[in-house]
Coordinates of C-alpha atoms in Angstrom, one line a residue:
L1 CA 110.3 122.7 99.2
K2 CA 108.4 124.6 96.5
D3 CA 107.5 122.8 93.6
N4 CA 108.0 124.3 90.1
I5 CA 107.1 121.7 87.4
M6 CA 107.6 122.4 83.4
E7 CA 107.1 119.7 80.9
I8 CA 110.1 118.3 79.0
K9 CA 110.6 115.4 76.7
P10 CA 111.6 112.2 78.6
K11 CA 114.9 110.9 77.8
S12 CA 114.9 107.5 76.4
V13 CA 116.5 105.4 79.0
P14 CA 116.5 101.3 78.9
A15 CA 114.1 99.8 81.2
K16 CA 116.4 97.7 83.2
T17 CA 119.7 99.7 83.0
P18 CA 121.7 98.6 86.0
P19 CA 122.7 101.5 88.4
T20 CA 126.0 103.1 87.5
P21 CA 128.2 104.7 90.2
G22 CA 128.1 108.5 90.3
A23 CA 125.7 108.7 87.7
P24 CA 123.6 112.0 87.8
S25 CA 120.3 110.7 86.3
L26 CA 117.9 108.1 87.6
Q27 CA 118.7 104.5 86.9
P28 CA 115.5 102.6 86.4
V29 CA 115.3 99.0 87.5
S30 CA 111.9 97.5 86.8
N31 CA 109.5 99.9 88.2
V32 CA 112.1 101.1 91.0
V33 CA 114.3 104.2 90.5
Y34 CA 117.4 105.5 92.7
V35 CA 116.8 108.9 93.7
P36 CA 119.4 111.0 95.6
L37 CA 117.9 111.8 99.2
D38 CA 117.9 115.4 98.7
R39 CA 115.6 115.0 95.5
L40 CA 112.8 113.4 97.4
A41 CA 111.1 116.6 97.4
D42 CA 107.6 117.8 98.7
H43 CA 104.7 118.9 96.8
K44 CA 102.4 121.4 98.2
Q45 CA 99.3 119.4 97.3
V46 CA 100.3 116.2 99.1
K47 CA 100.2 117.1 102.8
N48 CA 102.4 115.3 105.4
R49 CA 102.1 115.2 109.1
Q50 CA 105.0 115.6 111.3
H51 CA 106.6 112.6 113.1
G52 CA 107.6 112.3 116.6
D53 CA 111.2 112.3 117.3
S54 CA 111.1 108.6 118.9
D55 CA 109.5 107.0 116.0
V56 CA 112.1 108.7 113.5
S57 CA 115.0 107.5 116.0
E58 CA 113.7 104.0 116.1
L59 CA 113.4 103.8 112.2
T60 CA 116.8 105.5 111.9
D61 CA 118.2 102.5 114.1
D62 CA 116.9 99.8 112.1
I63 CA 117.8 101.3 108.8
S64 CA 121.3 101.7 109.8
R65 CA 121.4 97.9 110.9
N66 CA 119.2 96.3 108.0
G67 CA 118.9 99.0 105.4
L68 CA 115.6 100.2 103.7
D69 CA 113.2 97.2 103.5
T70 CA 110.5 99.1 101.8
P71 CA 111.0 101.5 98.9
V72 CA 109.6 105.2 99.3
M73 CA 107.3 106.2 96.4
V74 CA 107.7 109.3 94.4
W75 CA 105.5 111.2 91.7
D76 CA 106.7 112.6 88.5
G77 CA 104.2 115.5 88.8
G78 CA 101.6 114.0 86.3
V79 CA 103.8 114.2 83.3
P80 CA 106.5 111.5 82.5
G81 CA 109.8 113.4 82.1
S82 CA 108.7 116.7 83.7
R83 CA 111.2 118.3 86.0
M84 CA 111.2 120.2 89.1
K85 CA 113.0 123.1 90.3
L86 CA 115.1 122.4 93.6
G87 CA 117.8 124.7 95.0
G88 CA 117.7 126.9 91.8
E89 CA 118.4 123.9 89.6
L90 CA 115.9 121.9 87.4
S91 CA 116.0 117.9 87.8
L92 CA 113.6 115.3 87.1
A93 CA 110.5 115.5 89.1
T94 CA 110.6 113.1 92.1
F95 CA 107.9 114.4 94.7
L96 CA 107.7 112.2 97.6
V97 CA 104.1 110.5 98.0
A98 CA 104.8 107.8 100.6
G99 CA 107.9 107.4 102.9
F100 CA 107.9 110.6 104.8
R101 CA 109.0 109.0 107.9
R102 CA 111.5 106.8 106.1
R103 CA 113.1 110.1 104.5
A104 CA 113.3 111.8 108.0
A105 CA 115.1 108.5 109.2
L106 CA 117.5 108.6 106.1
L107 CA 118.3 112.1 106.7
A108 CA 119.1 111.3 110.4
F109 CA 121.2 108.3 109.4
R110 CA 123.2 110.3 106.8
A111 CA 123.8 113.0 109.4
A112 CA 125.1 110.6 111.9
N113 CA 127.0 108.4 109.5
P114 CA 127.9 109.8 106.3
K115 CA 130.1 106.9 105.2
G116 CA 127.9 104.3 106.5
F117 CA 125.0 105.9 104.5
T118 CA 127.0 106.3 101.1
K119 CA 128.0 102.5 101.4
M120 CA 124.5 101.4 102.1
F121 CA 122.9 103.7 99.3
P122 CA 125.7 104.2 96.6
H123 CA 123.0 104.8 93.7
G124 CA 120.4 106.5 95.7
I125 CA 117.2 105.9 97.7
P126 CA 115.1 103.0 96.1
A127 CA 111.8 104.5 95.1
I128 CA 108.7 103.3 93.1
L129 CA 108.0 105.9 90.3
R130 CA 104.5 106.8 89.8
T131 CA 102.6 109.2 87.4
G132 CA 99.2 110.1 87.0
D133 CA 97.0 113.1 88.1
L134 CA 96.7 114.6 91.5
Q135 CA 93.4 112.5 92.3
D136 CA 95.5 109.4 91.4
I137 CA 98.2 110.2 93.5
L138 CA 96.1 111.3 96.6
C139 CA 94.5 107.9 96.5
L140 CA 97.9 106.1 96.3
H141 CA 98.9 108.2 99.2
L142 CA 95.7 107.3 101.1
R143 CA 96.0 103.6 100.1
E144 CA 99.3 103.2 101.9
N145 CA 98.2 105.0 105.0
V146 CA 95.1 102.9 105.4
A147 CA 97.2 99.6 104.9
R148 CA 99.0 100.3 108.5
V149 CA 98.0 98.0 111.3
N150 CA 97.1 101.2 113.3
P151 CA 96.4 104.1 110.7
A152 CA 96.8 107.7 112.2
A153 CA 93.5 109.5 111.8
E154 CA 95.3 112.6 110.8
D155 CA 96.8 110.8 107.7
I156 CA 93.1 109.6 106.6
I157 CA 90.3 111.8 107.4
P158 CA 91.6 115.0 105.5
V159 CA 92.5 113.1 102.3
L160 CA 89.2 111.4 102.2
L161 CA 87.3 114.6 102.7
R162 CA 89.3 116.0 100.0
L163 CA 88.6 113.1 97.4
Q164 CA 84.7 113.4 98.4
D165 CA 84.4 117.1 98.5
E166 CA 86.9 118.8 96.0
F167 CA 87.4 115.7 93.6
K168 CA 83.4 114.6 93.9
M169 CA 84.4 110.9 94.1
K170 CA 81.8 108.4 95.3
Q171 CA 82.4 106.4 98.3
N172 CA 82.5 103.3 96.4
A173 CA 84.8 104.7 93.9
I174 CA 87.0 105.9 96.9
A175 CA 87.0 102.3 98.4
H176 CA 87.9 100.8 95.1
E177 CA 90.9 102.8 94.8
I178 CA 92.2 102.3 98.3
G179 CA 91.5 99.0 99.0
K180 CA 88.7 99.3 101.5
S181 CA 85.2 98.6 101.9
T182 CA 82.5 101.0 100.8
A183 CA 81.2 100.5 104.5
W184 CA 84.3 101.3 105.9
V185 CA 84.8 104.5 103.8
S186 CA 81.1 105.4 104.8
Q187 CA 81.8 105.0 108.4
I188 CA 84.9 107.3 108.2
L189 CA 82.9 109.9 106.3
N190 CA 80.2 109.5 108.8
I191 CA 82.4 111.1 111.5
K192 CA 81.9 114.5 109.8
K193 CA 78.4 114.2 109.8
A194 CA 77.7 112.7 113.4
L195 CA 80.5 114.8 115.2
G196 CA 80.8 117.7 113.2
T197 CA 83.7 119.9 112.5
E198 CA 85.1 119.9 115.7
G199 CA 85.3 115.8 115.5
V200 CA 87.2 116.3 112.2
D201 CA 89.6 118.8 113.8
E202 CA 90.3 116.4 116.6
L203 CA 91.1 113.8 114.2
T204 CA 93.3 115.8 112.3
K205 CA 95.4 117.1 115.2
G206 CA 95.6 113.5 116.9
G207 CA 93.2 114.2 119.6
V208 CA 91.3 111.2 118.9
S209 CA 92.0 107.9 117.2
L210 CA 90.0 106.6 114.3
K211 CA 88.9 103.9 116.1
D212 CA 87.4 105.9 118.9
A213 CA 86.0 108.6 116.8
K214 CA 84.1 105.8 114.6
E215 CA 82.9 104.2 117.8
A216 CA 81.5 107.8 118.8
S217 CA 80.0 108.7 115.5
S218 CA 78.2 105.2 115.3
K219 CA 76.7 105.8 118.8
V220 CA 75.3 109.3 117.9
T221 CA 73.9 107.8 114.7
A222 CA 72.3 104.7 116.1
A223 CA 70.9 107.0 119.0
A224 CA 69.4 109.4 116.4
K225 CA 67.8 106.4 114.4
K226 CA 66.0 105.4 117.7
G227 CA 64.8 108.9 118.2
V228 CA 67.2 109.4 121.2
K229 CA 69.5 112.4 121.3
L230 CA 72.9 111.9 122.2
D231 CA 75.2 115.0 122.4
P232 CA 77.9 114.8 119.7
K233 CA 80.3 116.9 121.9
E234 CA 79.9 114.7 124.8
A235 CA 80.4 111.7 122.4
L236 CA 83.5 113.2 121.2
Q237 CA 85.0 114.0 124.9
S238 CA 84.4 110.3 125.9
A239 CA 86.3 109.5 122.6
K240 CA 89.2 111.6 123.3
A241 CA 89.3 110.3 126.8
K242 CA 89.6 106.7 125.5
T243 CA 92.4 107.8 123.2
A244 CA 94.4 109.6 125.7
S245 CA 94.2 106.5 128.1
R246 CA 95.1 104.2 125.4
K247 CA 98.3 106.4 124.5
D248 CA 99.1 107.0 128.1
S249 CA 98.9 103.2 128.6
G250 CA 101.3 102.6 125.6
R251 CA 98.9 100.3 123.7
E252 CA 98.7 102.7 120.8
R253 CA 101.4 103.9 118.6
D254 CA 101.3 106.8 116.2
E255 CA 102.4 104.6 113.4
K256 CA 103.4 100.9 112.5
R257 CA 105.3 100.0 109.3
V258 CA 104.3 97.5 107.0
S259 CA 106.3 94.7 106.0
A260 CA 108.0 95.1 102.6
K261 CA 106.1 91.8 101.4
K262 CA 102.8 93.1 102.1
L263 CA 103.5 96.6 101.0
Y264 CA 104.6 95.3 97.6
A265 CA 101.1 93.2 97.4
I266 CA 99.4 96.5 98.0
Y267 CA 101.4 98.3 95.2
K268 CA 100.9 95.3 92.9
A269 CA 97.1 95.7 93.7
M270 CA 96.7 99.3 92.8
P271 CA 95.1 100.4 89.8
S272 CA 97.4 100.5 87.0
T273 CA 99.2 103.8 85.8
T274 CA 101.2 104.8 82.9
M275 CA 104.9 104.7 83.9

């Protein structure tokens, strides 16, 4: 969905107005708003990888049985009260920042069981509304991804490199914003230095896992410090073989959900932004 934002004056809405059935506007409850599913829009600056059908199907079944245990996260485009153009109409800006797989599962659930979907989500999809500039949002997006049990490399490395190269963020600043150590950030960014652009490309397309790429880059760096030459391409090929073997044996999944309790703790620990 193409974004088209314009600044408007935000409407005055009580902070804890309860949801009203059929209400066209967002109904805030604390820091959670209820957003119509079709208004969870994409923003061209927040990239999302495609998820496998099996992952979406599994989550769809879970939501149909248990509901949505973790709200998605949306962004107002950086200006509270701003609007986006969607389907030729203007509405309050609610660009999806976290929860792309949840959105895909919700769309599948609605298509399969419209009545069940409406009964479960009569006021819309619960979402945490965030504001702030693009750099802030990329950090929030990255923070959720790195919090997963087994974060996907293609969700991590492009955003890290963008924060460093485009936004000129220092490693310690990135670490603080995403809740990781500076050493962890340094290890990830060292992948490009040690394995080159080919290593980054393999990470981005999912050919090698973050864990295996980190190990390979560490070996190349350690060998260089000892004056021993270790071919980065050979190290990368070895890492790719390990990743492929792990996937074939079923020991690695593309993504694991974070419990609602843990994710709320993550949100609570995030740097404060004006709501």
